[in-house]
Amino acid sequence: MTENTKKRIRRGDEQLIAALEAKINAIKARAAWKKARRNPAIRHTVVAIRSIDKAMGTSNDGVQRKALDEARGTLTAWLTFSGLSSPTGRRPRRARAAGETSGDGSVSPRRRGRAGAAG
């Protein structure tokens, strides 16, 4: 071994258990969101919160931003009361181009036309 290489630090049992518990909690939260998405009231509330976030991002008026912030707070409080956390900003997913590789090295399949189409 050279001086520049680092020794691998292995995680202990407690750290592994804590990481797995965090993963379990994330899966449970995602399952709760999936179940809640079926409720139209919650679905529309989440859309309204995201729309308010977009409006706040484009607004230059302080009074309008304050009003939007109050509205967002009210809707977020209702979601929290319903047992859900408020939505956070997420990056939109980008579709991969044909032949582009993913992180694991697999190649995305190309889209083909209909099987029976003349061409």
XYZ file of N, CA and C in Angstrom:
357
model
N 0.831 -1.188 0.000
C 0.000 0.000 0.000
C 0.868 1.241 0.000
N 0.400 2.246 -0.691
C 1.128 3.507 -0.688
C 0.546 4.415 0.384
N 1.196 5.519 0.585
C 0.734 6.448 1.615
C -0.562 7.143 1.241
N -0.849 7.282 -0.052
C -2.036 8.004 -0.504
C -3.311 7.176 -0.412
N -3.204 5.871 -0.363
C -4.411 5.053 -0.290
C -4.919 5.035 1.142
N -6.253 5.066 1.239
C -6.865 5.060 2.567
C -7.372 3.666 2.877
N -7.350 3.335 4.156
C -7.927 2.078 4.580
C -9.438 2.207 4.567
N -10.081 1.134 4.209
C -11.532 1.129 4.183
C -12.058 1.071 5.610
N -12.971 1.975 5.921
C -13.567 2.006 7.252
C -14.910 1.290 7.167
N -15.030 0.216 7.886
C -16.276 -0.554 7.867
C -17.236 -0.007 8.923
N -18.505 0.008 8.543
C -19.518 0.484 9.482
C -19.828 -0.598 10.502
N -20.127 -0.154 11.703
C -20.469 -1.085 12.768
C -21.915 -1.521 12.660
N -22.299 -2.449 13.509
C -23.658 -2.976 13.491
C -24.691 -1.885 13.749
N -24.414 -1.003 14.705
C -25.356 0.066 15.023
C -25.559 1.001 13.839
N -24.483 1.311 13.127
C -24.594 2.195 11.967
C -25.369 1.527 10.842
N -25.144 0.231 10.631
C -25.890 -0.495 9.608
C -27.374 -0.546 9.940
N -27.688 -0.794 11.202
C -29.083 -0.853 11.633
C -29.747 0.510 11.467
N -29.046 1.572 11.844
C -29.606 2.913 11.703
C -29.865 3.256 10.234
N -28.953 2.858 9.352
C -29.131 3.129 7.923
C -30.327 2.361 7.372
N -30.472 1.112 7.777
C -31.609 0.316 7.310
C -32.932 0.837 7.853
N -32.941 1.289 9.111
C -34.163 1.869 9.676
C -34.552 3.147 8.942
N -33.573 3.949 8.577
C -33.863 5.164 7.805
C -34.445 4.800 6.444
N -33.915 3.746 5.839
C -34.430 3.293 4.547
C -35.868 2.792 4.686
N -36.156 2.066 5.762
C -37.509 1.564 6.014
C -38.477 2.726 6.196
N -38.056 3.739 6.960
C -38.922 4.899 7.174
C -39.185 5.646 5.875
N -38.200 5.738 5.005
C -38.387 6.398 3.719
C -39.377 5.623 2.851
N -39.289 4.305 2.888
C -40.220 3.481 2.111
C -41.636 3.617 2.649
N -41.781 3.664 3.983
C -43.104 3.841 4.585
C -43.693 5.202 4.214
N -42.865 6.244 4.219
C -43.352 7.574 3.850
C -43.784 7.600 2.385
N -43.002 6.946 1.528
C -43.356 6.899 0.101
C -44.662 6.141 -0.099
N -44.880 5.063 0.655
C -46.127 4.299 0.559
C -47.314 5.142 1.032
N -47.104 5.944 2.078
C -48.179 6.820 2.555
C -48.543 7.862 1.497
N -47.524 8.406 0.805
C -47.791 9.380 -0.267
C -48.558 8.720 -1.403
N -48.201 7.482 -1.753
C -48.902 6.786 -2.832
C -50.367 6.583 -2.464
N -50.602 6.210 -1.217
C -51.970 6.003 -0.767
C -52.731 7.335 -0.744
N -52.071 8.384 -0.315
C -52.729 9.689 -0.206
C -53.016 10.299 -1.573
N -52.199 9.957 -2.569
C -52.401 10.523 -3.900
C -53.747 10.127 -4.484
N -54.301 9.027 -4.020
C -55.607 8.599 -4.512
C -56.720 9.509 -4.020
N -56.493 10.227 -2.921
C -57.484 11.146 -2.376
C -57.439 12.443 -3.188
N -58.527 12.802 -3.865
C -58.508 14.003 -4.708
C -58.223 15.290 -3.932
N -58.690 15.391 -2.713
C -58.464 16.613 -1.933
C -56.980 16.815 -1.675
N -56.292 15.755 -1.315
C -54.855 15.852 -1.050
C -54.100 16.125 -2.338
N -54.489 15.445 -3.416
C -53.820 15.643 -4.702
C -53.931 17.096 -5.161
N -55.122 17.682 -5.038
C -55.315 19.080 -5.447
C -54.592 20.045 -4.512
N -54.504 19.700 -3.234
C -53.784 20.543 -2.284
C -52.297 20.575 -2.618
N -51.731 19.423 -2.962
C -50.312 19.367 -3.319
C -50.053 20.190 -4.578
N -50.953 20.086 -5.555
C -50.812 20.879 -6.783
C -50.898 22.371 -6.456
N -51.806 22.740 -5.554
C -51.942 24.149 -5.174
C -50.676 24.662 -4.489
N -50.075 23.846 -3.623
C -48.845 24.260 -2.937
C -47.725 24.458 -3.950
N -47.617 23.565 -4.913
C -46.569 23.716 -5.931
C -46.815 24.952 -6.794
N -48.076 25.238 -7.078
C -48.387 26.438 -7.858
C -48.045 27.700 -7.063
N -48.310 27.675 -5.768
C -47.958 28.809 -4.910
C -46.444 28.998 -4.895
N -45.696 27.898 -4.831
C -44.234 27.988 -4.853
C -43.744 28.631 -6.148
N -44.343 28.250 -7.270
C -43.954 28.853 -8.545
C -44.283 30.333 -8.569
N -45.455 30.698 -8.041
C -45.859 32.108 -8.017
C -44.932 32.914 -7.113
N -44.530 32.347 -5.988
C -43.616 33.049 -5.091
C -42.257 33.249 -5.749
N -41.855 32.286 -6.576
C -40.571 32.391 -7.251
C -40.532 33.491 -8.295
N -41.676 33.816 -8.861
C -41.711 34.836 -9.916
C -42.175 36.190 -9.417
N -42.676 36.271 -8.204
C -43.227 37.523 -7.690
C -42.134 38.456 -7.185
N -42.288 39.736 -7.486
C -41.369 40.756 -6.978
C -42.023 41.619 -5.907
N -43.322 41.477 -5.735
C -44.080 42.287 -4.793
C -44.040 41.635 -3.408
N -43.605 42.385 -2.409
C -43.481 41.855 -1.055
C -44.813 41.481 -0.438
N -45.849 42.282 -0.697
C -47.171 42.008 -0.125
C -47.739 40.715 -0.724
N -47.562 40.563 -2.027
C -48.056 39.360 -2.685
C -47.309 38.124 -2.182
N -46.001 38.239 -2.013
C -45.224 37.114 -1.509
C -45.666 36.721 -0.102
N -45.981 37.724 0.727
C -46.431 37.436 2.085
C -47.778 36.728 2.066
N -48.681 37.174 1.199
C -49.995 36.535 1.096
C -49.861 35.096 0.596
N -48.998 34.895 -0.390
C -48.777 33.545 -0.900
C -48.144 32.650 0.168
N -47.227 33.212 0.949
C -46.585 32.458 2.018
C -47.600 32.037 3.075
N -48.530 32.926 3.410
C -49.571 32.594 4.389
C -50.485 31.492 3.857
N -50.828 31.588 2.571
C -51.683 30.566 1.974
C -50.973 29.215 1.960
N -49.687 29.242 1.634
C -48.915 27.999 1.615
C -48.833 27.407 3.022
N -48.656 28.267 4.018
C -48.588 27.802 5.401
C -49.874 27.115 5.838
N -51.011 27.682 5.427
C -52.299 27.096 5.781
C -52.470 25.724 5.138
N -52.148 25.624 3.857
C -52.287 24.348 3.152
C -51.305 23.303 3.690
N -50.095 23.741 4.004
C -49.098 22.830 4.557
C -49.534 22.328 5.932
N -50.130 23.207 6.732
C -50.618 22.802 8.051
C -51.712 21.742 7.905
N -52.589 21.917 6.910
C -53.643 20.924 6.694
C -53.048 19.583 6.286
N -52.026 19.606 5.414
C -51.387 18.357 5.016
C -50.720 17.676 6.209
N -50.063 18.468 7.052
C -49.412 17.924 8.242
C -50.446 17.324 9.185
N -51.573 18.005 9.327
C -52.654 17.507 10.168
C -53.205 16.199 9.607
N -53.171 16.052 8.282
C -53.639 14.824 7.639
C -52.615 13.701 7.744
N -51.447 13.999 8.282
C -50.430 12.972 8.483
C -49.391 12.907 7.387
N -49.303 13.928 6.545
C -48.344 13.951 5.455
C -47.430 15.147 5.606
N -46.257 15.048 5.019
C -45.352 16.194 5.030
C -45.621 17.040 3.800
N -45.197 18.280 3.844
C -45.438 19.162 2.711
C -44.527 18.771 1.557
N -44.980 18.980 0.334
C -44.138 18.615 -0.812
C -42.937 19.530 -0.914
N -41.848 18.963 -1.332
C -40.639 19.759 -1.540
C -40.379 19.847 -3.029
N -39.590 20.802 -3.410
C -39.270 20.947 -4.817
C -38.436 19.776 -5.295
N -38.820 19.206 -6.418
C -38.069 18.092 -6.991
C -37.657 18.455 -8.397
N -36.550 17.889 -8.809
C -36.115 18.090 -10.179
C -36.944 17.202 -11.085
N -37.361 17.705 -12.225
C -38.106 16.842 -13.137
C -37.193 15.767 -13.707
N -37.779 14.635 -13.994
C -37.003 13.546 -14.575
C -36.739 13.846 -16.039
N -35.572 13.447 -16.481
C -35.205 13.659 -17.872
C -35.177 12.309 -18.556
N -35.850 12.224 -19.687
C -35.843 10.980 -20.441
C -34.490 10.817 -21.115
N -33.969 9.612 -21.087
C -32.689 9.346 -21.730
C -32.892 9.177 -23.225
N -31.930 9.612 -23.964
C -31.962 9.427 -25.408
C -31.645 7.976 -25.737
N -32.041 7.550 -26.921
C -31.782 6.171 -27.327
C -30.281 5.925 -27.359
N -29.856 4.850 -26.747
C -28.444 4.499 -26.732
C -27.660 5.125 -25.599
N -28.262 6.003 -24.826
C -27.563 6.643 -23.711
C -27.484 5.655 -22.558
N -26.361 5.594 -21.887
C -26.192 4.650 -20.794
C -26.639 5.278 -19.487
N -27.077 4.419 -18.593
C -27.450 4.888 -17.266
C -26.252 4.720 -16.344
N -26.435 5.019 -15.073
C -25.340 4.937 -14.112
C -24.790 3.533 -13.943
N -25.634 2.505 -14.169
C -25.156 1.139 -13.982
C -24.587 0.530 -15.261
N -24.517 1.322 -16.331
C -23.912 0.851 -17.567
C -24.886 0.235 -18.545
N -26.170 0.101 -18.152
C -27.129 -0.481 -19.078
C -27.539 0.553 -20.116
N -27.925 0.083 -21.271
C -28.310 0.968 -22.361
C -29.818 1.014 -22.431
N -30.378 2.227 -22.590
C -31.826 2.350 -22.673
C -32.299 1.822 -24.023
N -33.412 1.106 -24.056
C -33.897 0.547 -25.314
C -34.433 1.640 -26.232
N -34.332 1.394 -27.531
C -34.877 2.345 -28.498
C -36.352 2.117 -28.648
N -37.076 3.194 -28.924
C -38.493 3.070 -29.198
C -38.658 2.605 -30.627
N -39.533 1.673 -30.809
C -39.798 1.172 -32.141
C -41.228 1.505 -32.512
N -41.478 1.517 -33.789
C -42.841 1.752 -34.265
C -43.716 0.551 -33.975
N -44.943 0.613 -34.426
C -45.853 -0.509 -34.225
C -45.332 -1.739 -34.924
N -45.607 -2.888 -34.389
C -45.051 -4.120 -34.924
C -45.561 -4.416 -36.333
N -46.826 -4.122 -36.620
C -47.391 -4.472 -37.906
C -47.377 -3.327 -38.907
N -46.741 -2.219 -38.578
C -46.782 -1.052 -39.447
C -45.881 -1.263 -40.653
N -46.368 -0.840 -41.793
C -45.556 -0.937 -43.004
C -44.584 0.223 -43.025
N -43.401 -0.012 -43.482
C -42.523 1.115 -43.404
C -41.341 0.985 -44.189
